[in-house]
Each structure stands twice: as C-alpha cells, then as structure tokens.
C-alpha cells in the first residue's frame, strides 16, 4: 500500500506531488492517458505565472512541473482513473490498464472540463468546425470567418490567437460587458479582425458535414438572426470534473468538491482535494498550484497522525507499518 | 515501434492502394493531444500488425491532404479501406476507447 495517490496532472496535482515527494511520501500521480498536463496543455503563452518574466508556453510549464515532481521521486502514470473507493481506511483507485492502486490517502486534483452549449448539433459537428481548443485547431481556419462564444479570459485569448489564421473573428457574448481581465479585453478590442456581437446567445448550429453558420438569439428582445461562419470555438467556461466521486465526496452548490474552510479536507478522512475541482471562483494556474501545496501538507499531516495513532495502539501498528 | 510517416507523394501508394485497412493519424508538432495519442496508436499498431496498418500525416507538411480530407481538428484518425474513408475518429482518447472505436478493424 502507498502513502498517497494524486489524481490529476495540472498545476494542483504536480505541485501536490512536489511537496509530497519532498516529504518522502513517494507519491504516485495518475496523470490521465490523453489529457496529461491539464488545461495549460491547450494554451500558448502564460504571462501571469510568477518566475517567468518573459512568459512561458503552457505545455513547457507543465513539462517542467512534471520534471520537478519526478526529480523528488514522484511516479507519474499516464493512465485514466476509472473507479475509486474512498470510504475506508485503505483507498482504492482503479485505472484503465495500469491496474489498481491502494493508499492511505488520496489527493483529488481532477480540474475541470470544457462546458458545452448543449445544442442538438453540437456533438455531431464537433471536430467538424466546432472546437474547444483554438491552439489545437486554429491552423485549419486560415482565411475563414469564425466566431468565439464567451466573454472570459479564455474567450479573449482564443479570439486574439485565432486572428493569426482567420480573416475575421466574431466574439459572441450573452451580455454587454466582458468578464475577462482588463489586459485581455484591451487586446481584443484593439484587434481589427475581432468584432463583438453583444447580448446574443447561440441557439442553433447549422451545417451538413461541417459548420456553416449559427442562429443567434438576442438576450434583449429575443429576435433571432443567422450568421454565416466557417468555424465555431466555444469558450463558455468549465465544469468541475467530479463524476468519479459522486456518492462518495460531498459537493458544493457550485458543483465543486466541498472542503473544510481553507484546508483541502473533504468529508472523508484521508481524502483531500485541490485546484479547479474545488475552486468555482479564481481558477488560475498559480491558485491551483497553491491549493496543491495545501493538499500535500494536509495529507502529510494526516499520515503523521495515523502513524502517531498506531504508536499508541499496537493493534493497527502493523497495518500502518506497511504504509510508512 | 513508431508509425511511419506518409506524405502527399506517397499517400496514394501507401494508403489508397493498400490491400489492408490503413489508419491515418493526422497530426502536428504543436498539437498537445496529438503527442498524447501517438504512443497509444503505436501500441495498437504493434499489437495488431497483421490487421491494421497505422501511418501518420503531418498536416503542416501536407496541407493539401488535410484540406482534401476536411481536417479541422487534430488529432484526427481516419481508417481507409479500399481507398475510401471507412471511419473517422476525432480527438485524443484513451487506449480502450480507441480500441472500441476500431473494433471492426481489429477483430
């Protein structure tokens, strides 16, 4: 049995791993088979992570975090968690094809997943003109008229990035003001290729084999209009990735995993959560990293208390000896 | 074993004229999910050498192939059988999910 299993490989997961590994807890980190590195793998320049005054590419930052975690003895496994059992003293985590893992503690850092519009043709046209990742797919929209849906930082970043390829980028937003930070807004406003469509939501997507347009509905007077497009990028936010833990971990009204105050403690002893999966508000690389630190320290404290308990109670000493 | 690359000049001979089904992995250096799915495809290829051929097309170097097959999102995996597209898989997926998608060609 292990000391700690970390589920997730974004800034929260890797930072938890760095701290846990430096505390000699020999963590195993289950990184996912195809989404290892998390959301930053789909970004370009990261300009607000301290320590990189010239900025750093998202994928490069994640590679460095992984290297740092591995340097101190983290075992990184590129596989997906399929099932967890967290209630008992021994936590079990099952993976796609790397077998089952057991540990005395688990840190959940599964982040969040792209939110969908929830329209009938969305699934059918995904990858056929609908995309959630400008850096992955922008290349295929050279000289096309496209649109980004959303009003946050990621929508502004995507729109600005896409002007490298597209001839015109509409930004479709439900309100008449943006949620994005000032610097991201200013960049988008200053870009000649970007045009804002305010107070509108996408209520339909058309196209036989590829997207050819969207139906917009005014959030002010309900009138509908059609907009011809060669591509649609959706950046309307994320939902915490909690499906593996339903029925075991308590959630908040926001859908994030509930933790005790400023700690990472969930409703189950020995189970900690960190990063975007507990954060409906800030969701930055650096806040996720900080949250990963909290989880590692909480897990370390928990394991130490188990050991102490064992010292006072010889009956469970043998069970814990296998852990430490 | 790493999948071999095909280009616009070799696509016809290696893919369209192939006697066996060929999975073409459309990818690019700058695509993070492509880097994740590539070793999984290599594994599937080495476990099914006698059933399915797996090759790669770099979309930066072969833009005409990307355009011809209407690639707008990568990784995009297309299985060609007798010169026709028999199946399209878009996006990186875990090995088990890819194997399920490709079941008809791996049986």
CSV table of C-alpha atoms in Angstrom, one decimal:
chain,number,residue,atom,x,y,z
A,1,UNK,CA,0.0,0.0,0.0
A,2,UNK,CA,1.1,3.5,-0.8
A,3,UNK,CA,1.1,6.7,1.2
A,4,UNK,CA,-0.6,8.9,-1.3
A,5,UNK,CA,-2.2,8.7,-4.7
A,6,UNK,CA,-2.6,12.0,-6.6
A,7,UNK,CA,-5.3,12.1,-9.3
A,8,UNK,CA,-4.7,14.8,-11.9
A,9,UNK,CA,-1.7,16.4,-13.6
A,10,UNK,CA,-2.4,20.1,-13.8
A,11,UNK,CA,-0.6,22.7,-11.6
A,12,UNK,CA,-2.5,21.4,-8.5
A,13,UNK,CA,-1.6,17.8,-9.0
A,14,UNK,CA,2.1,18.4,-9.8
A,15,UNK,CA,2.6,20.9,-7.0
A,16,UNK,CA,1.0,18.4,-4.5
A,17,UNK,CA,3.4,15.8,-5.9
A,18,UNK,CA,6.4,18.0,-5.5
A,19,UNK,CA,5.6,18.7,-1.8
A,20,UNK,CA,4.6,15.1,-1.1
A,21,UNK,CA,7.7,13.7,-2.8
A,22,UNK,CA,10.0,16.1,-0.9
A,23,UNK,CA,8.3,14.9,2.3
A,24,UNK,CA,9.4,11.4,1.3
A,25,UNK,CA,5.9,10.2,0.8
A,26,UNK,CA,6.7,8.6,-2.6
A,27,UNK,CA,3.5,9.7,-4.3
A,28,UNK,CA,2.1,8.1,-7.4
A,29,UNK,CA,0.4,10.6,-9.7
A,30,UNK,CA,-2.3,9.3,-12.1
A,31,UNK,CA,-2.0,11.8,-15.0
A,32,UNK,CA,-4.6,10.6,-17.5
A,33,UNK,CA,-3.8,8.9,-20.8
A,34,UNK,CA,-4.7,11.7,-23.2
A,35,UNK,CA,-5.1,14.9,-21.1
A,36,UNK,CA,-1.9,14.8,-19.0
A,37,UNK,CA,-0.8,18.2,-18.1
A,38,UNK,CA,-4.3,19.5,-17.9
A,39,UNK,CA,-5.8,22.7,-19.3
A,40,UNK,CA,-2.5,24.5,-19.7
A,41,UNK,CA,-1.5,22.0,-22.4
A,42,UNK,CA,-4.0,23.8,-24.6
A,43,UNK,CA,-2.8,27.3,-24.1
A,44,UNK,CA,0.1,29.2,-25.6
A,45,UNK,CA,1.9,31.9,-23.7
A,46,UNK,CA,1.4,32.0,-20.0
A,47,UNK,CA,2.2,35.5,-18.8
A,48,UNK,CA,1.0,35.6,-15.2
A,49,UNK,CA,2.9,32.7,-13.6
A,50,UNK,CA,5.4,34.2,-11.3
A,51,UNK,CA,9.1,33.5,-12.0
A,52,UNK,CA,8.8,33.7,-15.8
A,53,UNK,CA,9.2,37.4,-16.7
A,54,UNK,CA,9.3,36.6,-20.4
A,55,UNK,CA,6.3,34.3,-20.2
A,56,UNK,CA,6.4,30.6,-20.8
A,57,UNK,CA,4.4,28.3,-23.1
A,58,UNK,CA,1.7,26.4,-21.3
A,59,UNK,CA,2.9,22.9,-22.3
A,60,UNK,CA,6.5,23.8,-21.4
A,61,UNK,CA,5.4,24.9,-17.9
A,62,UNK,CA,3.6,21.6,-17.4
A,63,UNK,CA,6.6,19.6,-18.6
A,64,UNK,CA,8.8,21.5,-16.1
A,65,UNK,CA,6.3,20.8,-13.3
A,66,UNK,CA,6.3,17.1,-14.1
A,67,UNK,CA,10.1,17.0,-14.2
A,68,UNK,CA,10.2,18.8,-10.8
A,69,UNK,CA,7.8,16.3,-9.3
A,70,UNK,CA,9.7,13.3,-10.8
A,71,UNK,CA,13.1,14.7,-9.6
A,72,UNK,CA,12.0,14.1,-6.0
A,73,UNK,CA,10.6,10.6,-6.7
A,74,UNK,CA,7.0,11.0,-7.9
A,75,UNK,CA,5.9,8.1,-10.0
A,76,UNK,CA,3.9,9.5,-12.9
A,77,UNK,CA,1.5,7.1,-14.7
A,78,UNK,CA,-0.2,8.1,-17.9
A,79,UNK,CA,-3.5,6.4,-17.4
A,80,UNK,CA,-7.1,7.2,-16.6
A,81,UNK,CA,-8.8,6.6,-13.3
A,82,UNK,CA,-12.0,4.6,-13.9
A,83,UNK,CA,-13.3,4.0,-10.4
A,84,UNK,CA,-12.5,5.0,-6.8
A,85,UNK,CA,-13.4,3.6,-3.4
A,86,UNK,CA,-12.5,6.2,-0.8
A,87,UNK,CA,-14.6,5.5,2.2
A,88,UNK,CA,-12.4,3.0,4.1
A,89,UNK,CA,-9.0,3.4,5.7
A,90,UNK,CA,-7.4,1.9,2.6
A,91,UNK,CA,-8.4,3.9,-0.5
A,92,UNK,CA,-8.6,2.0,-3.8
A,93,UNK,CA,-8.2,3.7,-7.2
A,94,UNK,CA,-8.7,1.7,-10.4
A,95,UNK,CA,-7.2,2.6,-13.7
A,96,UNK,CA,-7.8,1.8,-17.4
A,97,UNK,CA,-4.9,-0.6,-17.9
A,98,UNK,CA,-2.3,0.0,-15.2
A,99,UNK,CA,-4.1,-2.0,-12.5
A,100,UNK,CA,-5.4,-0.9,-9.1
A,101,UNK,CA,-3.7,1.3,-6.6
A,102,UNK,CA,-4.1,1.4,-2.9
A,103,UNK,CA,-3.1,4.1,-0.5
A,104,UNK,CA,-3.8,5.6,2.9
A,105,UNK,CA,-4.6,9.0,1.4
A,106,UNK,CA,-5.8,10.4,-1.9
A,107,UNK,CA,-5.5,13.9,-3.4
A,108,UNK,CA,-8.1,14.7,-5.9
A,109,UNK,CA,-6.9,17.3,-8.5
A,110,UNK,CA,-9.0,16.5,-11.5
A,111,UNK,CA,-9.6,20.1,-12.6
A,112,UNK,CA,-12.5,20.9,-14.8
A,113,UNK,CA,-13.8,20.1,-18.3
A,114,UNK,CA,-15.0,22.4,-21.1
A,115,UNK,CA,-18.6,23.4,-20.8
A,116,UNK,CA,-20.8,22.7,-23.8
A,117,UNK,CA,-23.5,24.8,-25.3
A,118,UNK,CA,-26.0,22.0,-25.0
A,119,UNK,CA,-27.3,22.2,-28.6
A,120,UNK,CA,-28.6,19.4,-30.7
A,121,UNK,CA,-26.0,19.6,-33.4
A,122,UNK,CA,-23.0,20.3,-31.2
A,123,UNK,CA,-21.8,16.7,-30.8
A,124,UNK,CA,-22.3,15.9,-34.5
A,125,UNK,CA,-20.3,18.9,-35.6
A,126,UNK,CA,-17.6,18.6,-33.0
A,127,UNK,CA,-14.3,18.4,-34.8
A,128,UNK,CA,-16.2,19.4,-38.0
A,129,UNK,CA,-15.9,23.1,-37.4
A,130,UNK,CA,-16.8,23.2,-33.7
A,131,UNK,CA,-13.8,23.3,-31.4
A,132,UNK,CA,-12.9,23.9,-27.8
A,133,UNK,CA,-9.2,24.5,-28.4
A,134,UNK,CA,-8.0,27.4,-30.5
A,135,UNK,CA,-4.3,26.4,-30.2
A,136,UNK,CA,-5.1,22.9,-31.4
A,137,UNK,CA,-7.4,23.7,-34.3
A,138,UNK,CA,-6.9,27.4,-35.3
A,139,UNK,CA,-4.4,26.3,-38.1
A,140,UNK,CA,-7.3,24.8,-40.0
A,141,UNK,CA,-9.3,28.0,-40.3
A,142,UNK,CA,-6.9,30.1,-42.4
A,143,UNK,CA,-8.7,32.9,-44.2
A,144,UNK,CA,-12.1,31.9,-42.8
A,145,UNK,CA,-14.7,33.8,-40.9
A,146,UNK,CA,-15.2,32.2,-37.5
A,147,UNK,CA,-16.6,33.0,-34.1
A,148,UNK,CA,-15.7,32.5,-30.5
A,149,UNK,CA,-18.5,32.1,-27.9
A,150,UNK,CA,-17.8,33.5,-24.5
A,151,UNK,CA,-16.7,36.6,-22.5
A,152,UNK,CA,-14.0,35.4,-20.2
A,153,UNK,CA,-10.2,35.4,-20.4
A,154,UNK,CA,-10.1,32.2,-22.4
A,155,UNK,CA,-12.5,33.5,-24.9
A,156,UNK,CA,-10.4,36.7,-25.4
A,157,UNK,CA,-7.2,34.6,-25.6
A,158,UNK,CA,-8.7,32.3,-28.2
A,159,UNK,CA,-10.2,35.2,-30.3
A,160,UNK,CA,-6.9,37.0,-30.3
A,161,UNK,CA,-4.9,33.9,-31.1
A,162,UNK,CA,-7.3,32.9,-33.9
A,163,UNK,CA,-6.7,36.2,-35.7
A,164,UNK,CA,-3.4,34.8,-36.8
A,165,UNK,CA,-5.2,32.4,-39.1
A,166,UNK,CA,-8.8,33.6,-39.6
A,167,UNK,CA,-9.7,36.6,-41.7
A,168,UNK,CA,-12.4,37.6,-39.3
A,169,UNK,CA,-13.3,36.6,-35.7
A,170,UNK,CA,-16.6,37.4,-34.1
A,171,UNK,CA,-16.9,37.2,-30.3
A,172,UNK,CA,-20.4,36.3,-29.3
A,173,UNK,CA,-21.4,37.1,-25.8
A,174,UNK,CA,-24.6,37.0,-23.8
A,175,UNK,CA,-24.1,40.3,-22.0
A,176,UNK,CA,-22.8,43.7,-23.0
A,177,UNK,CA,-19.8,43.6,-20.8
A,178,UNK,CA,-16.9,41.1,-20.5
A,179,UNK,CA,-15.8,39.0,-17.6
A,180,UNK,CA,-12.3,38.9,-19.0
A,181,UNK,CA,-9.4,40.8,-17.3
A,182,UNK,CA,-8.7,44.3,-18.5
A,183,UNK,CA,-5.5,43.4,-20.4
A,184,UNK,CA,-7.2,40.6,-22.3
A,185,UNK,CA,-10.2,42.8,-23.1
A,186,UNK,CA,-7.9,45.7,-24.3
A,187,UNK,CA,-6.0,43.3,-26.6
A,188,UNK,CA,-9.2,42.0,-28.2
A,189,UNK,CA,-10.7,45.5,-28.6
A,190,UNK,CA,-7.6,46.7,-30.3
A,191,UNK,CA,-7.6,43.9,-32.8
A,192,UNK,CA,-9.0,44.9,-36.2
A,193,UNK,CA,-10.0,41.4,-37.1
A,194,UNK,CA,-12.2,41.0,-34.0
A,195,UNK,CA,-15.8,42.2,-33.9
A,196,UNK,CA,-18.1,41.8,-30.9
A,197,UNK,CA,-21.6,40.6,-31.1
A,198,UNK,CA,-23.1,41.7,-27.7
A,199,UNK,CA,-26.3,40.5,-25.9
A,200,UNK,CA,-26.6,37.4,-28.1
A,201,UNK,CA,-26.5,33.7,-27.5
A,202,UNK,CA,-26.1,30.8,-29.9
A,203,UNK,CA,-29.3,28.8,-30.1
A,204,UNK,CA,-28.6,26.7,-33.2
A,205,UNK,CA,-25.7,25.4,-35.3
A,206,UNK,CA,-26.1,24.6,-38.9
A,207,UNK,CA,-24.1,22.6,-41.4
A,208,UNK,CA,-24.3,19.3,-43.2
A,209,UNK,CA,-20.8,17.9,-42.8
A,210,UNK,CA,-19.1,21.0,-41.4
A,211,UNK,CA,-20.3,24.1,-39.6
A,212,UNK,CA,-21.7,26.7,-42.0
A,213,UNK,CA,-23.4,29.1,-39.6
A,214,UNK,CA,-25.2,29.7,-36.3
A,215,UNK,CA,-28.5,31.0,-35.2
A,216,UNK,CA,-28.2,33.9,-32.7
A,217,UNK,CA,-30.9,35.0,-30.3
A,218,UNK,CA,-30.9,38.4,-28.7
A,219,UNK,CA,-30.9,38.3,-25.0
A,220,UNK,CA,-32.5,41.7,-25.0
A,221,UNK,CA,-35.6,41.3,-27.3
A,222,UNK,CA,-35.5,37.6,-28.3
A,223,UNK,CA,-35.1,38.2,-32.0
A,224,UNK,CA,-33.3,35.6,-34.0
A,225,UNK,CA,-30.7,36.1,-36.7
A,226,UNK,CA,-28.4,33.9,-38.8
A,227,UNK,CA,-24.6,34.3,-39.0
A,228,UNK,CA,-22.6,32.5,-41.7
A,229,UNK,CA,-19.4,31.0,-40.2
A,230,UNK,CA,-16.7,28.6,-41.2
A,231,UNK,CA,-16.0,27.6,-37.6
A,232,UNK,CA,-17.1,28.0,-34.1
A,233,UNK,CA,-14.9,28.0,-31.0
A,234,UNK,CA,-16.7,27.5,-27.7
A,235,UNK,CA,-15.1,29.1,-24.6
A,236,UNK,CA,-18.0,29.5,-22.2
A,237,UNK,CA,-16.3,28.1,-19.1
A,238,UNK,CA,-15.7,24.9,-17.4
A,239,UNK,CA,-17.4,22.5,-15.0
A,240,UNK,CA,-15.5,20.8,-12.2
A,241,UNK,CA,-14.7,17.2,-13.1
A,242,UNK,CA,-16.3,15.3,-10.2
A,243,UNK,CA,-18.2,12.4,-11.9
A,244,UNK,CA,-15.7,9.8,-10.4
A,245,UNK,CA,-16.6,10.9,-6.9
A,246,UNK,CA,-20.4,11.2,-6.9
A,247,UNK,CA,-21.9,9.5,-4.0
A,248,UNK,CA,-18.6,9.5,-2.1
A,249,UNK,CA,-17.5,13.1,-1.8
A,250,UNK,CA,-19.8,16.0,-0.8
A,251,UNK,CA,-20.2,18.7,-3.4
A,252,UNK,CA,-21.0,22.4,-3.0
A,253,UNK,CA,-23.9,24.1,-4.7
A,254,UNK,CA,-21.4,25.3,-7.4
A,255,UNK,CA,-20.6,21.6,-8.2
A,256,UNK,CA,-17.1,21.7,-6.8
A,257,UNK,CA,-15.9,19.2,-4.2
A,258,UNK,CA,-16.6,20.6,-0.7
A,259,UNK,CA,-13.6,21.1,1.5
A,260,UNK,CA,-13.3,22.3,5.1
A,261,UNK,CA,-12.6,26.0,5.2
A,262,UNK,CA,-9.2,26.9,3.8
A,263,UNK,CA,-8.0,23.3,4.1
A,264,UNK,CA,-8.2,20.6,1.4
A,265,UNK,CA,-10.0,18.2,3.7
A,266,UNK,CA,-13.1,16.6,2.1
A,267,UNK,CA,-15.9,14.9,4.0
A,268,UNK,CA,-13.9,11.6,4.0
A,269,UNK,CA,-10.8,11.2,6.3
A,270,UNK,CA,-7.6,10.8,4.2
A,271,UNK,CA,-9.2,12.3,1.1
A,272,UNK,CA,-8.1,15.8,0.0
A,273,UNK,CA,-9.0,17.9,-3.0
A,274,UNK,CA,-7.1,20.8,-4.7
A,275,UNK,CA,-7.2,23.1,-7.7
A,276,UNK,CA,-10.0,23.9,-10.0
A,277,UNK,CA,-12.1,21.0,-8.8
A,278,UNK,CA,-12.6,22.8,-5.5
A,279,UNK,CA,-12.5,26.4,-6.9
A,280,UNK,CA,-15.5,28.0,-8.6
A,281,UNK,CA,-14.0,31.5,-8.5
A,282,UNK,CA,-10.3,32.1,-9.1
A,283,UNK,CA,-9.2,29.1,-11.3
A,284,UNK,CA,-5.7,30.3,-12.1
A,285,UNK,CA,-2.6,28.2,-12.6
A,286,UNK,CA,-1.0,29.8,-9.6
A,287,UNK,CA,-4.0,29.4,-7.3
A,288,UNK,CA,-4.3,25.8,-8.3
A,289,UNK,CA,-0.6,25.2,-7.5
A,290,UNK,CA,-1.0,26.9,-4.1
A,291,UNK,CA,-4.0,24.7,-3.5
A,292,UNK,CA,-2.0,21.6,-4.4
A,293,UNK,CA,0.5,22.6,-1.7
A,294,UNK,CA,-2.2,22.8,0.9
A,295,UNK,CA,-3.4,19.3,0.0
A,296,UNK,CA,0.1,17.8,0.2
A,297,UNK,CA,0.6,19.4,3.6
A,298,UNK,CA,-2.8,18.2,4.8
A,299,UNK,CA,-2.1,14.7,3.5
A,300,UNK,CA,1.3,14.7,5.2
A,301,UNK,CA,-0.3,15.8,8.5
A,302,UNK,CA,-3.0,13.1,8.2
A,303,UNK,CA,-0.4,10.3,7.5
A,304,UNK,CA,1.7,11.5,10.5
A,305,UNK,CA,-1.4,11.4,12.7
A,306,UNK,CA,-2.1,7.8,11.6
A,307,UNK,CA,1.4,6.9,12.5
A,308,UNK,CA,1.1,8.5,15.9
A,309,UNK,CA,-2.2,6.7,16.5
A,310,UNK,CA,-0.5,3.5,15.6
A,311,UNK,CA,2.2,4.1,18.1
A,312,UNK,CA,-0.4,4.3,20.8
A,313,UNK,CA,-2.3,1.4,19.5
A,314,UNK,CA,-0.2,-1.7,18.7
A,315,UNK,CA,-3.1,-3.4,17.0
A,316,UNK,CA,-3.1,-1.2,14.0
A,317,UNK,CA,0.7,-0.6,14.1
A,318,UNK,CA,1.4,-3.4,11.7
A,319,UNK,CA,-1.1,-2.1,9.1
A,320,UNK,CA,0.5,1.4,9.2
A,321,UNK,CA,4.0,0.0,9.1
A,322,UNK,CA,3.2,-1.3,5.6
A,323,UNK,CA,2.4,2.3,4.6
A,324,UNK,CA,5.3,4.3,6.0
B,1,UNK,CA,7.8,0.8,-33.0
B,2,UNK,CA,6.8,4.2,-34.2
B,3,UNK,CA,4.3,4.6,-37.0
B,4,UNK,CA,5.9,5.7,-40.3
B,5,UNK,CA,5.0,9.0,-42.0
B,6,UNK,CA,3.3,9.3,-45.3
B,7,UNK,CA,3.2,12.4,-47.4
B,8,UNK,CA,1.2,13.8,-50.3
B,9,UNK,CA,3.5,12.0,-52.8
B,10,UNK,CA,3.3,8.6,-51.1
B,11,UNK,CA,-0.3,8.8,-49.8
B,12,UNK,CA,-1.8,7.1,-52.9
B,13,UNK,CA,0.5,4.1,-52.9
B,14,UNK,CA,0.7,3.6,-49.1
B,15,UNK,CA,-2.9,4.4,-48.1
B,16,UNK,CA,-5.3,4.4,-51.0
B,17,UNK,CA,-3.9,1.4,-52.8
B,18,UNK,CA,-3.2,-0.6,-49.7
B,19,UNK,CA,-4.6,-4.1,-49.6
B,20,UNK,CA,-5.2,-3.8,-45.8
B,21,UNK,CA,-7.1,-1.2,-43.9
B,22,UNK,CA,-4.8,1.8,-43.0
B,23,UNK,CA,-5.4,4.2,-40.1
B,24,UNK,CA,-4.1,7.6,-40.9
B,25,UNK,CA,-3.2,9.8,-37.9
B,26,UNK,CA,-3.4,13.5,-39.0
B,27,UNK,CA,-1.2,15.4,-36.5
B,28,UNK,CA,1.2,18.3,-35.9
B,29,UNK,CA,4.1,19.2,-33.7
B,30,UNK,CA,2.2,22.0,-32.0
B,31,UNK,CA,-0.8,19.8,-31.0
B,32,UNK,CA,-0.5,18.6,-27.4
B,33,UNK,CA,-3.3,16.0,-27.6
B,34,UNK,CA,-1.6,14.5,-30.8
B,35,UNK,CA,1.6,13.9,-28.7
B,36,UNK,CA,-0.5,12.0,-26.2
B,37,UNK,CA,-2.4,9.8,-28.6
B,38,UNK,CA,0.7,9.0,-30.8
B,39,UNK,CA,2.3,6.4,-28.4
B,40,UNK,CA,-1.2,4.8,-27.9
B,41,UNK,CA,-1.6,4.4,-31.6
B,42,UNK,CA,1.9,2.9,-31.8
B,43,UNK,CA,0.9,0.3,-29.2
B,44,UNK,CA,-2.3,-0.5,-31.0
B,45,UNK,CA,-0.3,-0.9,-34.2
B,46,UNK,CA,2.3,-3.2,-32.7
B,47,UNK,CA,-0.5,-5.4,-31.2
B,48,UNK,CA,-2.3,-5.7,-34.4
B,49,UNK,CA,0.4,-5.8,-37.1
B,50,UNK,CA,-1.5,-8.4,-39.2
B,51,UNK,CA,-4.8,-6.5,-39.1
B,52,UNK,CA,-4.3,-2.8,-39.4
B,53,UNK,CA,-1.6,-0.5,-40.7
B,54,UNK,CA,-1.1,2.8,-38.9
B,55,UNK,CA,0.6,5.7,-40.5
B,56,UNK,CA,1.0,9.4,-39.8
B,57,UNK,CA,0.4,12.6,-41.8
B,58,UNK,CA,1.9,15.8,-40.6
B,59,UNK,CA,-0.7,18.5,-41.5
B,60,UNK,CA,1.9,21.3,-41.6
B,61,UNK,CA,3.9,19.5,-44.2
B,62,UNK,CA,0.9,18.1,-46.1
B,63,UNK,CA,-1.7,20.9,-46.1
B,64,UNK,CA,-3.4,19.6,-49.2
B,65,UNK,CA,-4.1,16.2,-47.7
B,66,UNK,CA,-5.5,18.0,-44.6
B,67,UNK,CA,-7.8,20.1,-46.8
B,68,UNK,CA,-8.8,17.2,-49.1
B,69,UNK,CA,-10.0,15.2,-46.1
B,70,UNK,CA,-11.6,18.2,-44.4
B,71,UNK,CA,-9.5,18.1,-41.3
B,72,UNK,CA,-10.5,20.9,-38.9
B,73,UNK,CA,-9.4,19.4,-35.6
B,74,UNK,CA,-6.5,17.2,-34.7
B,75,UNK,CA,-5.7,14.5,-33.8
B,76,UNK,CA,-8.0,13.2,-36.5
B,77,UNK,CA,-7.7,9.5,-37.3
B,78,UNK,CA,-9.2,8.1,-40.5
B,79,UNK,CA,-9.4,4.5,-41.4
B,80,UNK,CA,-9.1,3.9,-45.2
B,81,UNK,CA,-10.4,0.7,-46.7
B,82,UNK,CA,-10.0,0.1,-50.4
B,83,UNK,CA,-9.2,3.8,-50.9
B,84,UNK,CA,-12.3,5.0,-49.1
B,85,UNK,CA,-12.7,6.6,-45.6
B,86,UNK,CA,-14.4,3.8,-43.6
B,87,UNK,CA,-14.2,5.6,-40.2
B,88,UNK,CA,-13.3,8.9,-38.6
B,89,UNK,CA,-12.2,9.4,-35.0
B,90,UNK,CA,-11.6,12.9,-33.8
B,91,UNK,CA,-9.7,13.8,-30.7
B,92,UNK,CA,-7.4,12.0,-28.4
B,93,UNK,CA,-8.9,9.2,-26.5
B,94,UNK,CA,-7.6,6.5,-24.0
B,95,UNK,CA,-6.5,3.2,-25.5
B,96,UNK,CA,-9.6,1.3,-24.5
B,97,UNK,CA,-11.8,3.8,-26.2
B,98,UNK,CA,-9.8,3.8,-29.4
B,99,UNK,CA,-9.8,0.0,-29.4
B,100,UNK,CA,-13.6,0.1,-29.0
B,101,UNK,CA,-13.9,2.6,-31.9
B,102,UNK,CA,-11.6,0.5,-34.1
B,103,UNK,CA,-13.2,-2.9,-33.0
B,104,UNK,CA,-14.4,-3.7,-36.6
B,105,UNK,CA,-10.8,-3.4,-37.9
B,106,UNK,CA,-9.1,-5.2,-35.0
B,107,UNK,CA,-11.3,-8.3,-34.9
